[in-house]
Coordinates of C-alpha atoms and ligand atoms in Angstrom, one line a residue:
M30 CA 65.9 118.7 103.9
E31 CA 69.6 119.3 104.1
K32 CA 71.5 119.8 100.8
V33 CA 74.6 117.6 100.2
D34 CA 76.7 116.9 97.1
I35 CA 76.4 113.2 97.2
L36 CA 74.9 110.3 99.2
I37 CA 76.4 106.9 98.9
N38 CA 74.2 104.0 100.0
A39 CA 76.2 100.8 100.7
R40 CA 75.2 97.3 101.8
W41 CA 77.8 97.6 104.6
V42 CA 79.6 100.6 106.1
V43 CA 82.7 100.1 108.3
P44 CA 83.4 103.5 109.8
V45 CA 86.4 102.2 111.9
E46 CA 85.5 104.8 114.6
P47 CA 84.0 104.4 117.1
D48 CA 84.6 100.7 116.3
V49 CA 85.5 98.4 113.4
R50 CA 82.1 96.7 113.1
A51 CA 80.2 96.6 109.8
R52 CA 76.9 98.4 109.8
D53 CA 74.1 96.9 107.5
N54 CA 72.6 99.3 104.9
W55 CA 74.3 102.5 105.9
S56 CA 75.1 105.7 104.0
V57 CA 77.7 108.4 103.9
A58 CA 76.8 111.9 102.9
I59 CA 79.5 114.2 101.4
S60 CA 79.7 117.9 100.7
H61 CA 82.7 120.0 99.6
G62 CA 85.0 116.9 99.8
R63 CA 84.2 116.3 103.5
I64 CA 82.0 113.8 105.3
V65 CA 78.7 115.3 106.5
D66 CA 77.4 112.3 108.3
V67 CA 77.5 108.5 108.4
Q68 CA 74.1 106.8 109.3
P69 CA 71.5 104.2 108.4
T70 CA 70.3 104.6 104.8
S71 CA 66.7 104.9 105.9
K72 CA 67.5 107.9 108.1
A73 CA 69.9 109.5 105.5
L74 CA 67.2 109.4 102.8
E75 CA 64.8 111.3 105.1
R76 CA 67.4 113.9 106.2
F77 CA 69.4 114.7 103.0
D78 CA 68.6 116.1 99.6
P79 CA 71.6 115.0 97.6
D80 CA 72.6 116.3 94.2
K81 CA 73.5 112.7 93.4
I82 CA 72.8 109.3 94.9
L83 CA 75.2 106.4 94.3
E84 CA 74.0 102.9 95.0
R85 CA 76.6 100.3 96.1
P86 CA 74.2 97.4 96.9
H87 CA 76.7 94.6 97.5
H88 CA 79.7 96.6 98.5
T89 CA 81.4 97.6 101.8
L90 CA 82.2 101.3 102.1
L91 CA 85.2 101.9 104.4
P92 CA 87.9 104.5 105.0
G93 CA 90.7 104.5 102.4
L94 CA 93.7 102.4 103.3
I95 CA 96.8 104.3 104.5
N96 CA 100.1 102.9 103.4
A97 CA 102.3 104.2 106.2
H98 CA 105.7 103.3 104.6
T99 CA 106.6 103.6 100.9
H100 CA 109.4 104.4 98.6
A101 CA 106.9 105.0 95.7
A102 CA 109.3 105.5 92.9
M103 CA 110.9 102.1 93.5
T104 CA 108.0 100.5 91.7
L105 CA 110.3 100.9 88.7
M106 CA 112.7 98.4 90.4
R107 CA 110.0 95.9 91.1
G108 CA 111.5 92.4 90.5
L109 CA 114.9 93.8 89.5
A110 CA 116.7 91.5 91.9
D111 CA 114.9 89.0 94.1
D112 CA 115.8 86.2 96.4
L113 CA 119.1 87.6 97.5
P114 CA 120.7 88.3 100.9
L115 CA 119.9 91.8 102.0
M116 CA 123.4 93.3 101.6
D117 CA 124.0 91.7 98.2
W118 CA 120.6 92.9 97.1
L119 CA 121.3 96.5 98.2
Q120 CA 125.0 96.8 97.4
D121 CA 125.1 94.9 94.1
H122 CA 121.7 95.7 92.6
I123 CA 119.5 98.4 94.2
W124 CA 122.2 101.0 95.0
P125 CA 124.0 100.8 91.7
A126 CA 120.7 101.1 89.8
E127 CA 119.8 104.1 92.0
R128 CA 123.1 105.8 91.5
R129 CA 122.7 105.4 87.7
W130 CA 119.1 106.3 87.2
V131 CA 117.5 108.2 90.1
G132 CA 116.4 111.7 88.9
P133 CA 113.3 113.8 88.5
E134 CA 112.0 111.9 85.5
M135 CA 112.5 108.5 87.2
V136 CA 110.8 109.7 90.4
A137 CA 107.9 111.2 88.5
D138 CA 107.2 108.1 86.4
G139 CA 107.8 105.7 89.3
T140 CA 105.6 107.6 91.7
E141 CA 102.8 107.8 89.0
L142 CA 103.0 104.0 88.6
A143 CA 102.8 103.6 92.4
V144 CA 99.8 106.0 92.7
A145 CA 97.9 104.2 89.9
E146 CA 98.6 100.9 91.7
M147 CA 97.6 102.3 95.1
L148 CA 94.3 103.9 93.9
R149 CA 93.3 100.7 92.2
G150 CA 94.0 98.8 95.4
G151 CA 92.1 101.1 97.7
T152 CA 94.9 103.2 99.1
T153 CA 94.1 106.9 99.5
C154 CA 97.1 108.1 101.5
F155 CA 100.8 107.1 101.6
N156 CA 103.8 108.0 103.7
D157 CA 106.8 108.3 101.3
M158 CA 110.5 108.5 101.7
Y159 CA 112.7 108.8 98.6
F160 CA 115.0 111.1 96.7
F161 CA 113.5 114.1 94.8
P162 CA 110.6 114.4 97.2
E163 CA 109.5 117.6 95.5
V164 CA 108.7 115.5 92.4
A165 CA 106.8 112.9 94.4
A166 CA 104.8 115.8 96.1
R167 CA 104.0 117.4 92.7
T168 CA 103.0 114.0 91.3
A169 CA 100.7 113.1 94.2
A170 CA 99.1 116.6 94.3
R171 CA 98.5 116.4 90.5
L172 CA 96.9 113.0 90.7
G173 CA 94.8 113.9 93.7
I174 CA 96.0 111.3 96.2
R175 CA 96.9 112.2 99.8
A176 CA 100.5 111.9 100.8
S177 CA 103.0 112.8 103.6
I178 CA 106.2 113.4 101.7
G179 CA 109.4 112.6 103.6
M180 CA 112.1 115.3 103.8
I181 CA 114.8 112.7 103.3
V182 CA 118.1 113.1 105.1
L183 CA 121.3 111.1 104.7
D184 CA 124.9 111.9 105.6
A185 CA 126.0 110.4 102.2
P186 CA 125.6 112.3 98.9
S187 CA 123.1 111.3 96.3
A188 CA 121.8 112.7 93.0
W189 CA 119.5 115.0 95.0
A190 CA 121.8 116.5 97.7
E191 CA 125.5 116.5 98.7
T192 CA 125.4 117.0 102.5
A193 CA 123.0 116.5 105.3
A194 CA 122.6 120.3 105.5
E195 CA 121.6 120.5 101.8
Y196 CA 119.1 117.6 102.3
L197 CA 117.5 119.5 105.2
A198 CA 117.5 122.9 103.4
K199 CA 115.8 121.4 100.3
G200 CA 113.4 119.5 102.5
L201 CA 112.4 122.6 104.5
A202 CA 111.9 124.5 101.2
L203 CA 109.5 121.7 100.1
R204 CA 107.6 122.0 103.4
D205 CA 107.2 125.7 103.0
E206 CA 105.9 125.2 99.4
Y207 CA 103.1 122.8 100.6
K208 CA 102.1 124.5 103.9
G209 CA 98.3 124.4 104.1
H210 CA 97.9 122.2 101.1
P211 CA 94.8 120.0 101.4
L212 CA 96.5 116.8 100.3
I213 CA 100.2 117.1 100.9
S214 CA 101.9 117.1 104.3
T215 CA 105.5 116.6 105.2
A216 CA 107.7 114.7 107.7
F217 CA 111.4 114.6 108.4
A218 CA 112.7 111.4 107.0
P219 CA 116.2 110.6 108.3
H220 CA 116.8 107.4 106.3
A221 CA 118.1 105.0 109.1
P222 CA 120.4 105.0 112.1
Y223 CA 123.3 103.7 110.1
T224 CA 123.1 106.4 107.4
V225 CA 122.5 109.5 109.6
G226 CA 124.9 110.6 112.3
D227 CA 124.2 112.1 115.7
E228 CA 124.7 115.7 114.6
S229 CA 122.1 115.5 111.8
L230 CA 119.7 113.5 114.1
A231 CA 120.0 116.2 116.8
K232 CA 119.2 118.9 114.3
I233 CA 116.2 117.0 113.1
R234 CA 115.0 116.5 116.7
R235 CA 115.2 120.3 117.3
L236 CA 113.4 121.2 114.1
S237 CA 110.7 118.5 114.7
D238 CA 110.0 119.8 118.2
E239 CA 109.9 123.4 117.1
L240 CA 107.7 122.8 114.0
E241 CA 105.7 119.9 115.4
V242 CA 106.5 117.8 112.3
P243 CA 106.7 114.0 112.4
V244 CA 109.9 112.0 112.0
H245 CA 109.7 109.0 109.7
T246 CA 112.6 106.6 109.8
H247 CA 113.7 102.9 109.5
L248 CA 114.6 101.5 112.9
H249 CA 115.7 98.1 114.1
E250 CA 115.1 96.5 110.7
T251 CA 117.7 93.7 111.1
D252 CA 120.0 92.1 113.6
D253 CA 123.0 93.3 111.7
E254 CA 121.9 96.9 112.0
I255 CA 121.6 96.5 115.8
R256 CA 125.0 94.7 116.1
Q257 CA 126.9 97.3 114.1
S258 CA 125.3 100.1 116.2
V259 CA 126.4 98.5 119.4
E260 CA 130.0 98.0 118.0
Q261 CA 130.2 101.6 116.9
S262 CA 128.4 103.6 119.6
G263 CA 127.8 101.1 122.4
D264 CA 124.1 101.6 122.1
R265 CA 121.3 99.8 120.3
P266 CA 119.7 102.2 117.7
L267 CA 116.6 102.6 119.8
A268 CA 118.7 103.6 122.9
R269 CA 120.7 106.0 120.6
F270 CA 117.4 107.6 119.4
A271 CA 116.3 107.9 123.1
R272 CA 119.6 109.5 124.1
L273 CA 119.1 112.1 121.2
G274 CA 115.5 112.8 122.4
L275 CA 113.9 111.4 119.3
L276 CA 111.5 109.0 121.1
T277 CA 108.4 111.2 121.1
P278 CA 104.8 110.9 119.8
L279 CA 106.1 112.5 116.6
L280 CA 108.3 109.5 115.8
Q281 CA 107.2 106.8 113.2
A282 CA 109.7 103.9 113.6
V283 CA 109.4 101.5 110.6
H284 CA 110.1 97.8 111.0
M285 CA 111.1 97.4 114.7
T286 CA 111.6 93.7 114.2
H287 CA 113.8 93.3 117.2
I288 CA 112.5 94.6 120.5
E289 CA 113.9 93.5 123.9
D290 CA 111.6 93.3 126.9
E291 CA 113.3 96.2 128.7
E292 CA 112.8 98.3 125.5
L293 CA 109.1 97.9 125.4
A294 CA 108.4 100.1 128.4
G295 CA 110.3 103.0 126.8
I296 CA 108.4 102.6 123.5
V297 CA 105.0 102.6 125.4
H298 CA 106.1 105.6 127.5
S299 CA 107.3 107.7 124.6
G300 CA 104.0 107.6 122.7
M301 CA 105.9 106.9 119.4
S302 CA 104.2 105.0 116.6
V303 CA 105.5 101.8 115.0
V304 CA 105.0 101.0 111.3
H305 CA 104.8 97.3 110.6
A306 CA 105.9 96.2 107.1
P307 CA 105.5 92.4 107.3
E308 CA 105.9 91.3 103.7
S309 CA 109.2 93.3 103.3
N310 CA 110.5 91.8 106.6
L311 CA 109.5 88.3 105.5
K312 CA 111.0 88.6 102.0
L313 CA 114.3 90.0 103.3
A314 CA 114.3 87.6 106.2
S315 CA 114.7 90.5 108.6
G316 CA 112.6 89.2 111.5
A317 CA 109.2 90.2 112.6
C318 CA 107.8 93.0 114.6
P319 CA 106.0 91.8 117.8
V320 CA 102.7 93.4 116.8
A321 CA 100.4 91.6 119.3
Q322 CA 102.6 92.6 122.2
L323 CA 102.8 96.2 121.0
L324 CA 99.1 96.5 120.5
D325 CA 98.4 94.9 123.9
S326 CA 100.7 97.4 125.5
G327 CA 98.8 100.3 123.9
V328 CA 101.4 101.3 121.2
N329 CA 100.0 102.8 118.0
V330 CA 101.0 100.3 115.2
A331 CA 100.4 101.3 111.6
L332 CA 100.9 99.2 108.4
G333 CA 103.0 99.8 105.3
T334 CA 104.2 97.9 102.3
D335 CA 107.7 99.3 102.0
G336 CA 109.0 99.8 98.5
A337 CA 108.1 97.6 95.6
A338 CA 111.7 96.4 95.2
S339 CA 111.3 94.5 98.5
N340 CA 107.7 93.4 98.7
N341 CA 106.9 93.4 95.5
D342 CA 103.6 95.1 95.5
L343 CA 101.8 98.1 97.2
D344 CA 98.8 95.9 98.1
M345 CA 97.4 96.9 101.5
L346 CA 94.7 94.2 101.4
G347 CA 97.4 91.6 101.0
E348 CA 99.5 93.4 103.7
M349 CA 96.6 93.3 106.2
R350 CA 96.2 89.5 105.7
T351 CA 99.9 88.9 106.0
A352 CA 100.0 91.0 109.2
A353 CA 97.1 89.1 110.8
L354 CA 98.5 85.7 109.9
L355 CA 102.1 86.5 110.9
A356 CA 101.0 87.8 114.3
K357 CA 99.1 84.6 115.0
H358 CA 102.0 82.4 113.9
Q359 CA 104.5 84.5 115.9
S360 CA 102.5 84.7 119.1
G361 CA 101.2 81.1 119.0
S362 CA 97.6 82.4 119.4
P363 CA 94.9 82.4 116.7
A364 CA 93.1 85.1 118.8
A365 CA 96.0 87.5 118.4
V366 CA 95.5 90.5 116.1
S367 CA 92.0 90.2 114.7
A368 CA 90.7 91.2 111.3
G369 CA 89.3 94.4 113.0
D370 CA 92.7 95.1 114.5
V371 CA 94.5 95.0 111.2
L372 CA 91.9 97.1 109.4
R373 CA 92.4 99.7 112.1
M374 CA 96.1 99.5 111.7
A375 CA 95.7 100.0 107.9
T376 CA 93.4 103.1 108.4
L377 CA 93.1 105.1 111.6
N378 CA 96.4 104.0 113.1
G379 CA 98.2 105.2 109.9
A380 CA 96.5 108.6 110.2
I381 CA 97.5 108.8 113.9
A382 CA 101.1 108.0 113.1
M383 CA 101.3 110.5 110.3
G384 CA 99.7 113.4 112.4
L385 CA 96.6 113.2 110.2
R386 CA 94.1 112.0 112.8
E387 CA 91.8 115.0 112.3
E388 CA 91.9 114.7 108.5
T389 CA 91.5 111.1 107.5
G390 CA 91.6 107.4 108.6
S391 CA 87.9 106.9 109.6
L392 CA 84.5 107.8 108.4
V393 CA 83.6 110.5 110.8
A394 CA 81.7 113.8 110.2
G395 CA 84.1 116.6 109.4
K396 CA 87.0 114.5 108.0
W397 CA 87.9 114.4 104.4
A398 CA 85.9 111.9 102.3
D399 CA 88.9 109.5 101.8
M400 CA 87.0 106.2 101.2
I401 CA 86.7 103.1 99.2
C402 CA 84.2 100.5 98.1
I403 CA 84.9 96.8 98.0
D404 CA 82.5 94.6 96.0
L405 CA 81.9 91.4 98.0
A406 CA 79.4 89.9 95.5
R407 CA 82.2 87.9 93.8
I408 CA 83.0 84.2 94.0
P409 CA 85.9 84.5 96.4
T410 CA 84.0 86.5 99.0
Q411 CA 80.6 84.6 99.1
P412 CA 78.7 84.2 101.3
V413 CA 79.2 87.1 103.7
Y414 CA 78.8 86.4 107.5
D415 CA 81.1 89.2 108.5
A416 CA 82.2 91.9 106.0
V417 CA 85.3 92.9 107.9
S418 CA 86.5 89.3 108.1
Q419 CA 85.8 88.9 104.4
I420 CA 87.8 91.9 103.5
V421 CA 90.9 90.9 105.5
Y422 CA 90.9 87.1 105.0
A423 CA 89.3 86.6 101.6
A424 CA 89.0 89.7 99.3
S425 CA 91.6 90.7 96.8
R426 CA 92.4 94.2 95.7
D427 CA 90.8 93.7 92.3
Q428 CA 87.5 93.8 94.2
V429 CA 88.1 97.5 95.0
T430 CA 85.6 99.3 92.7
D431 CA 85.7 102.9 93.9
T432 CA 88.3 105.2 95.5
W433 CA 87.6 108.8 96.7
V434 CA 90.2 111.2 98.0
A435 CA 88.8 114.4 99.5
G436 CA 85.5 113.5 97.8
R437 CA 87.1 113.2 94.3
H438 CA 86.1 110.0 92.6
L439 CA 89.6 108.8 91.4
L440 CA 88.6 105.2 90.8
A441 CA 85.0 105.1 89.6
D442 CA 83.4 101.7 89.1
G443 CA 86.8 100.2 88.3
V444 CA 88.1 103.0 86.0
L445 CA 90.9 105.4 87.0
T446 CA 89.5 108.8 86.2
G447 CA 92.7 111.0 86.4
L448 CA 95.3 108.7 84.9
D449 CA 96.1 107.3 81.4
E450 CA 96.9 103.8 82.4
S451 CA 98.3 102.7 79.0
D452 CA 100.7 105.6 79.1
V453 CA 101.8 104.8 82.7
I454 CA 102.5 101.2 81.6
R455 CA 104.4 102.3 78.5
R456 CA 106.7 104.5 80.6
A457 CA 107.3 101.7 83.1
S458 CA 108.2 99.4 80.3
D459 CA 110.7 102.0 78.9
W460 CA 112.3 102.3 82.3
Q461 CA 112.7 98.5 82.5
A462 CA 114.7 98.5 79.3
R463 CA 116.9 101.3 80.6
I464 CA 117.5 100.0 84.1
A465 CA 118.0 96.4 82.9
S466 CA 120.9 97.6 80.8
Y467 CA 122.9 99.3 83.6
Ligands
LIG527 ZN1 111.7 101.2 103.7

C-alpha cells in the first residue's frame, strides 16, 4: 500500500477539473502538502496507507475559493461610510482616512483581520492590491494563506512611495524577496487608468513581458472613468491599454462593467482575464460586467469581492450567489451562468487569471492541497439533491468547517488554528476608535 500523510473521506467531492460535478463518497489523499490523488473512497482505502484518516460524512470537499480582487487592509474601513455617491465616498471619506492612517501597523492588522475572515469563509488564496504590500506579504506568509501581492503603482504620492519610479522599485524588491516562495507570488498592480499615466504603464508592460508577471488593475469600473478618459486622451481606457500593448494573457482587468460590442472581439483575442466584483459594482451603482456574454465568448472570468469598504464583506460564497443571480437578471435568461459556472469562476478561473493554474484552483494530483469542507447537514441546506447547487444557492459561509492551504489545516472543524481571534477583534476595535476620530 502507498503511504500518504492524510486521507480525507467526504460525502461529496467537487474537483472542479475535469468538471464541476459532485462525486458521491470520494476521497482526497495528501502528502507533503500536495494532492496525491482524488478518487472513490472504496478505491482509496484499498490503495493508500494514510498516517491519518479524516471523516467528513456530510460535507462537500472542494478546492479553496480564490478571491481574485481584494484590498485586504481595508477591512478596517468596513462600514466607515456607506450609501454615498462614489466620488463623495472616495474624496470625503476613504481617501482622507487613508492619508491619515495607512501605514505598516494598519496594513498588518487589517490584513490579519481579512485573512481570518477569508479562512473562516473558505478562501485559500487572494489577489491583493494595497499600500505597504511587503506588510501584506509578510502577514499572509506568516498566517499560511496563499496570496498574490500586488506591486502597486500610482503616479500620485502616498505614505508608501513618492513617485511611480519609487513604487516600482519597492515592488520589484518585494518580488525578489519572495521569488520561489511556496505561498506568495506577485503581480504588477497599476491602480487604475486614471491614476497611472502612459509612461508608467509602458514601463510596466515592458517589465511584465520580460519577467512574465501578471498585471492586476481596475479597468472600466464606471461610466465616469470612461468619459473622462475619452475627454483627456480621445481613447476609452481599454483602447488606451491596447495601444500601450497591455492587453495580453497576463492582464487581469477588474470590473469591466462597460463593454461595447466592438470591444468584445479584442478582449477575446487578447487572452486577458476579467475579474468580476458584482457586490462592489452593485453597492457603488457602477454597472455590471456582462459575464454571460464573456463566458460564452471564451473569456476567462474570475471572481473577487473588492475591498471591505465597498462590499462590505470578503464572503466568496455570497459573491458566487450574487454573480449567478445578477447574470440571470442582466441577460434575461435563468439558464445564464449556472451554479457550476460560478464555482469555476471562484476557483480555477481565479488561479488561471493569477498565473497559478499549475498550483491551485482544482483538486488534481500534483497541485497544492488548497481545499475546504462545507457541512451540508444543516437546516438551510437540507435536503441535498445537488451539492454544487446547494453550495451556490443555499449555503452560507458559516457552514465552512475546514480550510487547508498547502495541506496545512488552518480552519479545523470550525477553529482557526494559527490565529488568536480575540486579539484580532481587539485590534480591529482599537482601529475603529482611531479612524472614527479623524
Ligand atoms: Zn478594487
